[in-house]
mmCIF file of C-alpha atoms in Angstrom:
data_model
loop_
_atom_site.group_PDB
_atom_site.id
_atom_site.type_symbol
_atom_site.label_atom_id
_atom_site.label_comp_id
_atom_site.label_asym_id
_atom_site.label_seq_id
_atom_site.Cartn_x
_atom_site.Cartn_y
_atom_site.Cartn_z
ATOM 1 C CA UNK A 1 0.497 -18.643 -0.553
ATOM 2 C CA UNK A 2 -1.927 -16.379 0.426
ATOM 3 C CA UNK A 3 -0.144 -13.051 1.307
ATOM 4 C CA UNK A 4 -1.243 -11.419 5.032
ATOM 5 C CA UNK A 5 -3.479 -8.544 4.529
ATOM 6 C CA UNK A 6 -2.036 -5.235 5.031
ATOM 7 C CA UNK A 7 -4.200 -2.473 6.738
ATOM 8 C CA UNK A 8 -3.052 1.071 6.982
ATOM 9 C CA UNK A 9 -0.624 0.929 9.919
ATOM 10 C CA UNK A 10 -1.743 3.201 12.582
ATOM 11 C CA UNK A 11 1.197 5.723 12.709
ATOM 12 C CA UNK A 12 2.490 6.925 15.795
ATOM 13 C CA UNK A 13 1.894 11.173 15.494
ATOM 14 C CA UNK A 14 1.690 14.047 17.419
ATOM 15 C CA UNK A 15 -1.752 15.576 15.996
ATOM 16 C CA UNK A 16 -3.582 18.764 16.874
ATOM 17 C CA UNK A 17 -6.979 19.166 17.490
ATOM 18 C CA UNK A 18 -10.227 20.614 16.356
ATOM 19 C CA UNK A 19 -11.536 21.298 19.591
ATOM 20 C CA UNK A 20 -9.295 22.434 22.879
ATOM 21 C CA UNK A 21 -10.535 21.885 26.678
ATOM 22 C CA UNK A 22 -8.455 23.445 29.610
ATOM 23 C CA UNK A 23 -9.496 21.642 32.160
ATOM 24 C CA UNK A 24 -6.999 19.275 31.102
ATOM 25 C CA UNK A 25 -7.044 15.037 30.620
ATOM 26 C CA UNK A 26 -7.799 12.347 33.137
ATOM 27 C CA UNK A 27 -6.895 8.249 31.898
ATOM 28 C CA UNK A 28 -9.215 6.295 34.337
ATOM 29 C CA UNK A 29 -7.520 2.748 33.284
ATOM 30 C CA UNK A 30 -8.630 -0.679 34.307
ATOM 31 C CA UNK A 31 -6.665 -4.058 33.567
ATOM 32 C CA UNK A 32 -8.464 -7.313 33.993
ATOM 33 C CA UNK A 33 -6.042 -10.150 34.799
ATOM 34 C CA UNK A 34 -4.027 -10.616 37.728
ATOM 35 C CA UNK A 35 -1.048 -7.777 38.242
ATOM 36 C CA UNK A 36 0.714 -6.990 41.298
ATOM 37 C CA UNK A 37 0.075 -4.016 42.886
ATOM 38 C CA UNK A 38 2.692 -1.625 42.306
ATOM 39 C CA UNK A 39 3.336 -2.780 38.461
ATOM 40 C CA UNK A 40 4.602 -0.072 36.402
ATOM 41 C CA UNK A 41 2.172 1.783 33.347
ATOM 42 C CA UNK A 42 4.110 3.668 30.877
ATOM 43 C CA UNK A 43 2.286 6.419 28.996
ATOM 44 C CA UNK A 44 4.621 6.838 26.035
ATOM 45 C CA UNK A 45 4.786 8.768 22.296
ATOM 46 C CA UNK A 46 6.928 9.122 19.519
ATOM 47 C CA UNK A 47 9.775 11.594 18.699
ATOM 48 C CA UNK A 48 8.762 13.711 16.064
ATOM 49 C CA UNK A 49 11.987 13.167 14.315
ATOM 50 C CA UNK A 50 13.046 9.807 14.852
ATOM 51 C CA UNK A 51 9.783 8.176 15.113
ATOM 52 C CA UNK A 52 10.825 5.860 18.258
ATOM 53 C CA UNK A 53 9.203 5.752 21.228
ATOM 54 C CA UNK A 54 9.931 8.370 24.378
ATOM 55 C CA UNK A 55 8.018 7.916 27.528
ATOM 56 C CA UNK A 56 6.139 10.190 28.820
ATOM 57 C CA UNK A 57 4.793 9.716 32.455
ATOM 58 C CA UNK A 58 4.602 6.542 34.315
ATOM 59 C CA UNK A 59 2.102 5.662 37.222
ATOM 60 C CA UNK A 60 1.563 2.341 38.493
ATOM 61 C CA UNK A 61 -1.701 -0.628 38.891
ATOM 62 C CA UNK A 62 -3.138 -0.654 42.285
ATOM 63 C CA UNK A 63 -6.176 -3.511 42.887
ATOM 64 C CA UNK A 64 -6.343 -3.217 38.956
ATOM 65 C CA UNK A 65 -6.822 0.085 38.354
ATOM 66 C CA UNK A 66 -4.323 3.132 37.280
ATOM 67 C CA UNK A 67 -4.543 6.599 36.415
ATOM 68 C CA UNK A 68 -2.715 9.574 34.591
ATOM 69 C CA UNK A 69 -3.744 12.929 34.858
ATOM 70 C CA UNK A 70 -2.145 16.307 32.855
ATOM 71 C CA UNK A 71 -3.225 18.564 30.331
ATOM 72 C CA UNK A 72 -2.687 18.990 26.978
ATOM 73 C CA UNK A 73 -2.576 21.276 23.924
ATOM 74 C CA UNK A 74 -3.296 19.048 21.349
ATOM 75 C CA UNK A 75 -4.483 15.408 20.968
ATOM 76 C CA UNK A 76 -1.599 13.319 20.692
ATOM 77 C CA UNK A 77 -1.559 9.422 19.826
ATOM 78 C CA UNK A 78 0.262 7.383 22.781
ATOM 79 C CA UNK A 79 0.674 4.244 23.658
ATOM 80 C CA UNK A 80 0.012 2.075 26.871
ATOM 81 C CA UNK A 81 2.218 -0.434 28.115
ATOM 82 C CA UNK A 82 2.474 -2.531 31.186
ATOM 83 C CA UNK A 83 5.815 -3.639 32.763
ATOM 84 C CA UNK A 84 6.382 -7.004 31.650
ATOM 85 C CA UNK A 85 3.674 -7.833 29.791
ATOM 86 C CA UNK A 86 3.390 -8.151 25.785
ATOM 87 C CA UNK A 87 1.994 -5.569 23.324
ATOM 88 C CA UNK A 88 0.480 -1.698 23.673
ATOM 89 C CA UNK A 89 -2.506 -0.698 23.449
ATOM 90 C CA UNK A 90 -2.943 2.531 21.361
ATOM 91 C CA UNK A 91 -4.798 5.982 22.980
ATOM 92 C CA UNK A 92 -5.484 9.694 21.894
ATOM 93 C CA UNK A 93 -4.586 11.765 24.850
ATOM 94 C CA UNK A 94 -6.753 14.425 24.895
ATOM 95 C CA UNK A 95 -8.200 17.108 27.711
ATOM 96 C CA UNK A 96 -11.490 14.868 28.925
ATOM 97 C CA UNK A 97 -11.941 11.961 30.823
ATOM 98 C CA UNK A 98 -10.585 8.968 28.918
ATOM 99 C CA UNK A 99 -11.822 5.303 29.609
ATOM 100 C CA UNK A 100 -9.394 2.432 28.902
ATOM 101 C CA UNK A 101 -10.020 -0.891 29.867
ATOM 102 C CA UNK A 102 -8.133 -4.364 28.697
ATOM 103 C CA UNK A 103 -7.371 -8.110 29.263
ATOM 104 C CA UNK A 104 -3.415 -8.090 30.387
ATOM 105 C CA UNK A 105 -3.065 -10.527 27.791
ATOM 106 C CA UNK A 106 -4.743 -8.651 25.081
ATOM 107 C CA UNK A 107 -3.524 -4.946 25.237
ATOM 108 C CA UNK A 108 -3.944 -4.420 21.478
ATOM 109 C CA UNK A 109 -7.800 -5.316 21.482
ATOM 110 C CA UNK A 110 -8.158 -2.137 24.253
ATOM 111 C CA UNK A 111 -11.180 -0.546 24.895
ATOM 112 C CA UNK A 112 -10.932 3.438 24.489
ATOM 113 C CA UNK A 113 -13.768 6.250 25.240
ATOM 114 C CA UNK A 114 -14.744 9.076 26.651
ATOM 115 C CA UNK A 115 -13.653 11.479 24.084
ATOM 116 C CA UNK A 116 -14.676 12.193 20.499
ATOM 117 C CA UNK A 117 -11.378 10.939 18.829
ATOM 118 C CA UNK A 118 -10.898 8.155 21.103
ATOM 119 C CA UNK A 119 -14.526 7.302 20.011
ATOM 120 C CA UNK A 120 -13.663 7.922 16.438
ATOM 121 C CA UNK A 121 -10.444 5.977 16.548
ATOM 122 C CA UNK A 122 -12.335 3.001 18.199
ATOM 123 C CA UNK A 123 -14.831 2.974 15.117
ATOM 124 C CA UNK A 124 -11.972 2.532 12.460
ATOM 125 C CA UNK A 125 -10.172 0.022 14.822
ATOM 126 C CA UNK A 126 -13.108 -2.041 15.194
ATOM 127 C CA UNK A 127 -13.564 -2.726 11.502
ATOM 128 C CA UNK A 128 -10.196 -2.875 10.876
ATOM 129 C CA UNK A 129 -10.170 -5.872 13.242
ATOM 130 C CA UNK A 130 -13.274 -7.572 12.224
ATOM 131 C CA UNK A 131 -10.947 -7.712 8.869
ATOM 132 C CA UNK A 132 -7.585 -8.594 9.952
ATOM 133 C CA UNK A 133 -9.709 -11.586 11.817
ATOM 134 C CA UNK A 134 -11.101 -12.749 8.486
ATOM 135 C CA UNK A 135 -7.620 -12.629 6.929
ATOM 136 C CA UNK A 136 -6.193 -14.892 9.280
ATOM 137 C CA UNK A 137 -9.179 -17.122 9.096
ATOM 138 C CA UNK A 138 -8.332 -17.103 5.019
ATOM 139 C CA UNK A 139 -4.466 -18.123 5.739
ATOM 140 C CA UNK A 140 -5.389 -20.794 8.211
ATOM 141 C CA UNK A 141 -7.904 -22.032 5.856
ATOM 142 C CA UNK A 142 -5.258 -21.920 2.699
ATOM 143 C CA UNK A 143 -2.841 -23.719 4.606
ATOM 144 C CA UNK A 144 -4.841 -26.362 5.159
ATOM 145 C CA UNK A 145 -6.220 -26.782 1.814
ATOM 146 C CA UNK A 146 -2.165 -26.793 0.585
ATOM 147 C CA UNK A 147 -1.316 -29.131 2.786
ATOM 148 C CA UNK A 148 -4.481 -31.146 1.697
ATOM 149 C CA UNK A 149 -3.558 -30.279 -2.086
ATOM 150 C CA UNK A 150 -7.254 -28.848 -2.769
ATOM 151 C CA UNK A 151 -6.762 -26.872 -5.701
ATOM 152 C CA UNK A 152 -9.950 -26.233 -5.806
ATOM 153 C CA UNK A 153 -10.590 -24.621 -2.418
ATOM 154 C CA UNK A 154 -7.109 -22.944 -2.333
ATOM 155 C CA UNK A 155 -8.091 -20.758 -5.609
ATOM 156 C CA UNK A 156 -11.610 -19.889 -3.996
ATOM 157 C CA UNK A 157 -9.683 -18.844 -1.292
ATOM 158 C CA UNK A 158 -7.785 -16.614 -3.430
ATOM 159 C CA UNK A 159 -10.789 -15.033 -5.234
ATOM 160 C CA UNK A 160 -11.873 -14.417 -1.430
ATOM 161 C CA UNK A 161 -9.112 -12.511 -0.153
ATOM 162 C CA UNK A 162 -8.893 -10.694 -3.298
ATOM 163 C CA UNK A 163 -12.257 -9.581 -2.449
ATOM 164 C CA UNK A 164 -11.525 -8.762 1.212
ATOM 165 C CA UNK A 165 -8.140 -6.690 0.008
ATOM 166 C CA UNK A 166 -10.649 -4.255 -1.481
ATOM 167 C CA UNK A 167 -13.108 -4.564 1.178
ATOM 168 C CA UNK A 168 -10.032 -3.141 3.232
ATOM 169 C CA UNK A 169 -9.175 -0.465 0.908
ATOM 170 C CA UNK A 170 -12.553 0.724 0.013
ATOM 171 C CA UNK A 171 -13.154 0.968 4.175
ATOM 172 C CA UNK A 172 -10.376 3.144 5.096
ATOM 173 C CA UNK A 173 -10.962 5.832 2.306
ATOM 174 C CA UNK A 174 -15.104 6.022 2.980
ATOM 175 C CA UNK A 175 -13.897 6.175 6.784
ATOM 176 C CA UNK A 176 -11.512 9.219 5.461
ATOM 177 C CA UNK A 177 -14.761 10.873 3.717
ATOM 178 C CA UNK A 178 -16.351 10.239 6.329
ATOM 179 C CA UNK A 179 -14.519 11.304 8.681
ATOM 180 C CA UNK A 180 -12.696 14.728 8.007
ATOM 181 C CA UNK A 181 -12.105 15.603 11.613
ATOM 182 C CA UNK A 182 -11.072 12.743 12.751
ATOM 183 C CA UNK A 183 -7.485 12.387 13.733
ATOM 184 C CA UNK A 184 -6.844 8.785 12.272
ATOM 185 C CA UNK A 185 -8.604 9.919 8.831
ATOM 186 C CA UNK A 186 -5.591 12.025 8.606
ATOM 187 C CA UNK A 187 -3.122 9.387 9.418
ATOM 188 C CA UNK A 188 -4.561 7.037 7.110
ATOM 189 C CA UNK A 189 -3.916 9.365 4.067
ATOM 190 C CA UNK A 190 -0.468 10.473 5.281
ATOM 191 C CA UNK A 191 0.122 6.709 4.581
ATOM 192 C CA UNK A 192 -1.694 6.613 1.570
ATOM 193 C CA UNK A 193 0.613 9.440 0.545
ATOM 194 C CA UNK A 194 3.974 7.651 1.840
ATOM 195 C CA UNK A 195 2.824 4.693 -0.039
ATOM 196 C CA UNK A 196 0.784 6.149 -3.066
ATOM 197 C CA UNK A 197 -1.474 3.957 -3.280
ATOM 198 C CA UNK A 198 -3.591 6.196 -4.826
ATOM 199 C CA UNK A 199 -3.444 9.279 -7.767
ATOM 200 C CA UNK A 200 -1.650 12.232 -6.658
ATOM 201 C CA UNK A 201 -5.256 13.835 -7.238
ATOM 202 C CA UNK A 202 -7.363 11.490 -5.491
ATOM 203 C CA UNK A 203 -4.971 12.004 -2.732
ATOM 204 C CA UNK A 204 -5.426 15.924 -2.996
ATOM 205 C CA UNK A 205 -9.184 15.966 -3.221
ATOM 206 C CA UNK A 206 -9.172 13.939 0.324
ATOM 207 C CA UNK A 207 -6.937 16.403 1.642
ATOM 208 C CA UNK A 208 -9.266 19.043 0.652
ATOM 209 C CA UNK A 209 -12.029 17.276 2.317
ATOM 210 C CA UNK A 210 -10.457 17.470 5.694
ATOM 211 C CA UNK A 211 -11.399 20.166 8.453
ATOM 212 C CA UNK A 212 -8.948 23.152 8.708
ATOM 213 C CA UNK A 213 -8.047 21.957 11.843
ATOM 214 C CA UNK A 214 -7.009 18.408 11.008
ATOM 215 C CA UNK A 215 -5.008 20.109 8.323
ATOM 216 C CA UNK A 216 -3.006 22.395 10.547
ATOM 217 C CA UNK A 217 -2.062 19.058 12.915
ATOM 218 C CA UNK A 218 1.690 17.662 12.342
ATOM 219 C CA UNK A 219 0.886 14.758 9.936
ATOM 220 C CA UNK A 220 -1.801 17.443 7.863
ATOM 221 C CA UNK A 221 1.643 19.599 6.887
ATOM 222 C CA UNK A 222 3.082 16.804 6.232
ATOM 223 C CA UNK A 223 0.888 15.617 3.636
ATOM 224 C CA UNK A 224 0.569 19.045 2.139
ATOM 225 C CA UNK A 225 4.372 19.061 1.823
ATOM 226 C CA UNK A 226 4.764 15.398 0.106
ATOM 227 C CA UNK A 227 1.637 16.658 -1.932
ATOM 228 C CA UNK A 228 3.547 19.847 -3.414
ATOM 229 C CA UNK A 229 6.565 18.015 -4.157
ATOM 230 C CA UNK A 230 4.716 15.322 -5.823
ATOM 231 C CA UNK A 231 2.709 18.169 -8.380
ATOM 232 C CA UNK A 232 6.166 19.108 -8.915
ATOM 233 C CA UNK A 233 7.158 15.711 -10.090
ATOM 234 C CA UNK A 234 3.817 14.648 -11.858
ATOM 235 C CA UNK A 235 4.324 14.079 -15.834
ATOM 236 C CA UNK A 236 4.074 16.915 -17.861
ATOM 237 C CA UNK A 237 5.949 19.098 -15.122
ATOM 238 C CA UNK A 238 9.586 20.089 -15.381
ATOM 239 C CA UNK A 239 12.116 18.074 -13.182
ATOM 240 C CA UNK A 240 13.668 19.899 -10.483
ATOM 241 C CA UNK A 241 17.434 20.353 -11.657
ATOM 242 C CA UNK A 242 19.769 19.306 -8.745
ATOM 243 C CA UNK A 243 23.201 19.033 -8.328
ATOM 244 C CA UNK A 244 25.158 15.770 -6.087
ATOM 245 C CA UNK A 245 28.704 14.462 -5.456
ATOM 246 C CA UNK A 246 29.614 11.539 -8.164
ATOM 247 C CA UNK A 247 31.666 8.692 -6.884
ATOM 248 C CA UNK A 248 34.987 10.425 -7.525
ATOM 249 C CA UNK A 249 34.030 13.408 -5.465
ATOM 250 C CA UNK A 250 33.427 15.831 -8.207
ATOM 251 C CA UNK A 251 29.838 17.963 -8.728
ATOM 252 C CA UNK A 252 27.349 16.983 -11.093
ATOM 253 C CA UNK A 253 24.199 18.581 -12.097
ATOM 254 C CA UNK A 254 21.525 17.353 -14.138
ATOM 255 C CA UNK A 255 21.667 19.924 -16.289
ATOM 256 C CA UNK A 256 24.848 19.344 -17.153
ATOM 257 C CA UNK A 257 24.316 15.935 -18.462
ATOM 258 C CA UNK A 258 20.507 16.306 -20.211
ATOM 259 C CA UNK A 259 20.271 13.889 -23.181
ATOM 260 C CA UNK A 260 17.172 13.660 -26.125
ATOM 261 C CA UNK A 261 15.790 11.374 -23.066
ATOM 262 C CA UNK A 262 17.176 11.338 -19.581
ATOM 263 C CA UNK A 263 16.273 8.647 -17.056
ATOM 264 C CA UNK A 264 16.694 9.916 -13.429
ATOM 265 C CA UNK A 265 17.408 6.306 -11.573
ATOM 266 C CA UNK A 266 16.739 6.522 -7.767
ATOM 267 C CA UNK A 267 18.384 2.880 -6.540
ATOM 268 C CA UNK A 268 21.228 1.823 -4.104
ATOM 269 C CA UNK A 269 23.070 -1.332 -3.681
ATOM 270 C CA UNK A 270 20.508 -2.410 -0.813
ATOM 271 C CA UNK A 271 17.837 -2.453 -2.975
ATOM 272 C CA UNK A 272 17.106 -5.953 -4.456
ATOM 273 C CA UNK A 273 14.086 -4.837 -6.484
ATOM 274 C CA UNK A 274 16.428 -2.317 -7.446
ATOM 275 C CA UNK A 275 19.793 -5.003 -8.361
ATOM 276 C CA UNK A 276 17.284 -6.722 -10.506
ATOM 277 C CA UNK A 277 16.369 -4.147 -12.851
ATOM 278 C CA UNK A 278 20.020 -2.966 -13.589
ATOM 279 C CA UNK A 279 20.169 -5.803 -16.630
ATOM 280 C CA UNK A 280 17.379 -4.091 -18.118
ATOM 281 C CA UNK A 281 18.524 -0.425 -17.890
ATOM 282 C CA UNK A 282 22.266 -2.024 -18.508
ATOM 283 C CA UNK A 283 20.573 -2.853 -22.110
ATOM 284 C CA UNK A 284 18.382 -0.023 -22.751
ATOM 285 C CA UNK A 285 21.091 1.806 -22.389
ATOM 286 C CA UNK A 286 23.197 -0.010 -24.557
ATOM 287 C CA UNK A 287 20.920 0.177 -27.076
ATOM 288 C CA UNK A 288 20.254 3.294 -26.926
ATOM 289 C CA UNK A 289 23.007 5.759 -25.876
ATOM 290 C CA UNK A 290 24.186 6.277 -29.201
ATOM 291 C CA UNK A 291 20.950 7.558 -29.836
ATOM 292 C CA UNK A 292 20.605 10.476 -27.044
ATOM 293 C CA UNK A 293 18.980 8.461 -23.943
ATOM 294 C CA UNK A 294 21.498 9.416 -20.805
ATOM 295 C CA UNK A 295 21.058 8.174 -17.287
ATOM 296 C CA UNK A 296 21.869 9.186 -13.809
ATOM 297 C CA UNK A 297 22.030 7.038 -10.738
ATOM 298 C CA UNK A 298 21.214 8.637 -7.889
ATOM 299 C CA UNK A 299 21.895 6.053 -4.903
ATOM 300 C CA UNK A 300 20.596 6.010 -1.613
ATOM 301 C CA UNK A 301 22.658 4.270 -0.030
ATOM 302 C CA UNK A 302 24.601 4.943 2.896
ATOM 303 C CA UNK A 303 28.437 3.639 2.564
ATOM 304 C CA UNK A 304 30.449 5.084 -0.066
ATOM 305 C CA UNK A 305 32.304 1.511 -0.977
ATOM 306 C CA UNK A 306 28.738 0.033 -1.133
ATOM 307 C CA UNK A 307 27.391 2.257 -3.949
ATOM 308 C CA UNK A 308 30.843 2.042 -6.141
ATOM 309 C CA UNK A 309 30.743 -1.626 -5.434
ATOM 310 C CA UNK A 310 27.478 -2.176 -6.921
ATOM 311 C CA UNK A 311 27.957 0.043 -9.919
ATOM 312 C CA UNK A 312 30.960 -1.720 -10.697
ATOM 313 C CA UNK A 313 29.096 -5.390 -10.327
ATOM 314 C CA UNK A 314 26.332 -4.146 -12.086
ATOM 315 C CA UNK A 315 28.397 -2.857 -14.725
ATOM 316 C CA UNK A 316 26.576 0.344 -14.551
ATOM 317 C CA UNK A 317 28.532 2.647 -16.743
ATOM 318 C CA UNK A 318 26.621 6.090 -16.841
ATOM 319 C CA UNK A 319 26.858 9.171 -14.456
ATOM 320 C CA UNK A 320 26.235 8.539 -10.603
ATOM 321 C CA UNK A 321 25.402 10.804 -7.836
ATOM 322 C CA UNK A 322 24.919 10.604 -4.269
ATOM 323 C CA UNK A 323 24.850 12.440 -0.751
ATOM 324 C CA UNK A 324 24.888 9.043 0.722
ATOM 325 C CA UNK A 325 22.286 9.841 3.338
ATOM 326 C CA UNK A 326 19.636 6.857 2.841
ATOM 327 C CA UNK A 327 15.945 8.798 2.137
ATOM 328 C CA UNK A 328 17.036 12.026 3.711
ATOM 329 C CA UNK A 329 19.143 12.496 0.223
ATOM 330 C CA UNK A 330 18.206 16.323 -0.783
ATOM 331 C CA UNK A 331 17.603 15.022 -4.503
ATOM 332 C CA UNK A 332 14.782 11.750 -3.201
ATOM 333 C CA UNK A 333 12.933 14.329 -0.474
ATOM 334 C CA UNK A 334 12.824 17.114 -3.810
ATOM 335 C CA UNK A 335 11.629 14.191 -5.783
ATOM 336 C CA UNK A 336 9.148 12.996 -3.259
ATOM 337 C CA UNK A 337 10.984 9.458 -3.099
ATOM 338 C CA UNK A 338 10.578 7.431 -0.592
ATOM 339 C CA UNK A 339 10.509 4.089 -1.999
ATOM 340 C CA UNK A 340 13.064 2.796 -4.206
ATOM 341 C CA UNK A 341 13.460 1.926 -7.149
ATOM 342 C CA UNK A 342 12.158 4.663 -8.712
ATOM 343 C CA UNK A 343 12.441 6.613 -12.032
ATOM 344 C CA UNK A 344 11.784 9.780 -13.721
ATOM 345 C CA UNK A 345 12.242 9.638 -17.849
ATOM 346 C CA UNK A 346 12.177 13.138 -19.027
ATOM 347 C CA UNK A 347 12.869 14.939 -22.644
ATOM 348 C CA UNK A 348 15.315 17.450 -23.729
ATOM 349 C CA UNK A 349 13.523 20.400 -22.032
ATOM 350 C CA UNK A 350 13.425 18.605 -19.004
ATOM 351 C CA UNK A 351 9.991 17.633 -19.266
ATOM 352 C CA UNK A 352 8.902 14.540 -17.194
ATOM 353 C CA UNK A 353 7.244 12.208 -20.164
ATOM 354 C CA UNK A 354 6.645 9.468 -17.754
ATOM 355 C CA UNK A 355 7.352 7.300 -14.428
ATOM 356 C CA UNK A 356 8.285 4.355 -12.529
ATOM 357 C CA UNK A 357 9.097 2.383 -16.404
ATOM 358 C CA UNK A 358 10.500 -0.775 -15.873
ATOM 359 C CA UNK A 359 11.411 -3.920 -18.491
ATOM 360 C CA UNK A 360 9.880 -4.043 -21.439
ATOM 361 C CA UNK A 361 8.037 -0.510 -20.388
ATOM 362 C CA UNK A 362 10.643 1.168 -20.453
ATOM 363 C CA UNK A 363 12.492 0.146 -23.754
ATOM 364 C CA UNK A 364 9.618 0.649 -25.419
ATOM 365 C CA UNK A 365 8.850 3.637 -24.486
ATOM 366 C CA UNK A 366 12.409 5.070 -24.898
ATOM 367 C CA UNK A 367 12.724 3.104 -28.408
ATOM 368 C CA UNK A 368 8.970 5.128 -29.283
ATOM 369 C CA UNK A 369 11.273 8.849 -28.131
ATOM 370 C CA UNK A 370 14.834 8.087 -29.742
ATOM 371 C CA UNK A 371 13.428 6.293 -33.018
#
């Protein structure tokens, strides 16, 4: 089956801008479809920390129209909704004079102008959409040709949507080049970055790319931070030494514990990518132990019984640590994890030799170290 096509997700952010206007922002919105007067609009962003939604101001539709009015600092990516209807509709609040309009039924497919990120955000949105569209086209057209057991069309299909994957991919970083002052060029990479999908230095020269302003903005420091930790973890650099809790309470440190070859093993008993590659590192390190290769587990999981359950099922018999606190563990954020599993292989000196080995990867290239 052909899988659904997955766009950079739009993340909610506060953002700061490249330009500031004092005479504050005015959101002159009009909703076609019938609404009661009187029906609620809620102007609403994220918490910084939690990422879920707060609300911000509400006003309400009268004759099909509504309006909010404030000021603000710094462009900041909101959301519209409408008292029981579906969906959001996306907007940069900004000082100017913003015009929304959208079909009740259709809040996603809002129109947004009036101001130059809005304008800039509509660009990448209206791609972005043109390919989504396609995609679905592709899975209607795939499930059809299953059901009609054309082999024939079905891998045409395929060779389509591989086509259109990079189609997507190739958009959003031009629209990053592009675009360096736009706000969602810097979203777009701070996903990129959360997702690497691209080379720690392709990632960097975009960064460089973008205005100084767009860089100073909540989600630019945040992608300077990941992007230092990462350099820190690339191979050739030393691993940062840490220090966690094992499973009987005691402290252990990685330097403590430094074989010939050490694998640093970011997993937790959640993880089922993760469950299935304990076999293999159960028999690399079987093989190998004797030989200087050492291992340490460092679980992000949450409950205590879950982690020592799953090393004991696993039969996972080398050192363990853990702060049990999911992907805010001290030892994944130095590490720049924040997808699991994950793996560091490093050498006597503490040297990272390489990354992210699994199955027949990895005993090989411990077996080309140790032998």
């Amino acid at each position: 089956m052909l899988r659904k096509l997955s766009l950079v997700v739009i993340v909610v952010s506060v953002m700061a801008s490249c330009t500031s206007n004092t005479d504050g922002f005015v959101i002159d919105g009009t909703i076609d479809g019938e609404l009661e007067n009187g029906t609620k609009v809620f102007l609403k962003t994220t918490d910084s920390l939690s990422r879920s939604l707060i609300e911000v101001d509400t006003t309400t539709i009268e004759n099909g129209t509504f309006k909010f009015v404030g000021a603000s600092d710094e462009p900041i990516m909101h959301y519209l909704m409408i008292d029981n209807v579906q969906g959001n509709a996306p907007v940069i609040v900004e000082n100017g004079t913003i015009s929304f309009r959208a079909q009740k039924d259709s809040l996603a497919f809002s129109k947004v102008k009036g101001t130059a990120q809005n304008e800039m955000f509509m660009d990448y949105l209206d791609e972005s959409r043109t390919i989504s569209s396609m995609s679905r086209s592709m899975n209607e057209e795939f499930s059809n040709a299953r059901m009609q057991r054309d082999s024939a069309v079905m891998n045409s299909l395929r060779e389509e949507f591989m086509e259109l994957q990079e189609r997507a991919k190739t958009f959003e970083l031009d629209f990053v080049k592009k675009n360096p002052s736009a706000l969602i060029s810097v979203l777009i990479l701070d996903k990129v970055v959360s997702t690497k999908a691209l080379p720690t230095n392709e990632i960097q020269e975009l960064f460089d790319a973008l205005t100084p302003e767009i860089k100073a903005t909540i989600p630019g420091k945040r992608i300077k931070e990941q992007l230092d930790k990462l350099k820190t973890t690339e191979v050739g650099a030393v691993a940062p030494d840490f220090s966690a809790p094992t499973p009987s309470g005691e402290v252990l440190a990685l330097n403590e514990i430094k074989g010939k070859v050490t694998l640093i093993d970011f997993w937790a008993a959640w993880c089922r990518p993760c469950r299935a590659e304990n076999p293999n590192i159960v028999s690399v390190y079987e093989k190998y132990k004797d030989k200087g290769l050492q291992i340490v587990g460092v679980s992000l999981d949450r409950k205590a019984e879950d982690w020592t359950k799953a090393i004991q099922d696993d039969n996972l018999t080398w050192n363990h640590v853990s702060h049990l606190q999911y992907f805010q563990d001290p030892i994944a954020q130095m590490y720049g994890v924040n997808a699991i599993p994950a793996a560091f292989l490093i050498d006597e000196n503490g040297v990272i030799i390489a990354k992210n080995l699994r199955g027949n990867a990895l005993e090989q290239k411990v077996a080309e170290l140790l032998n």
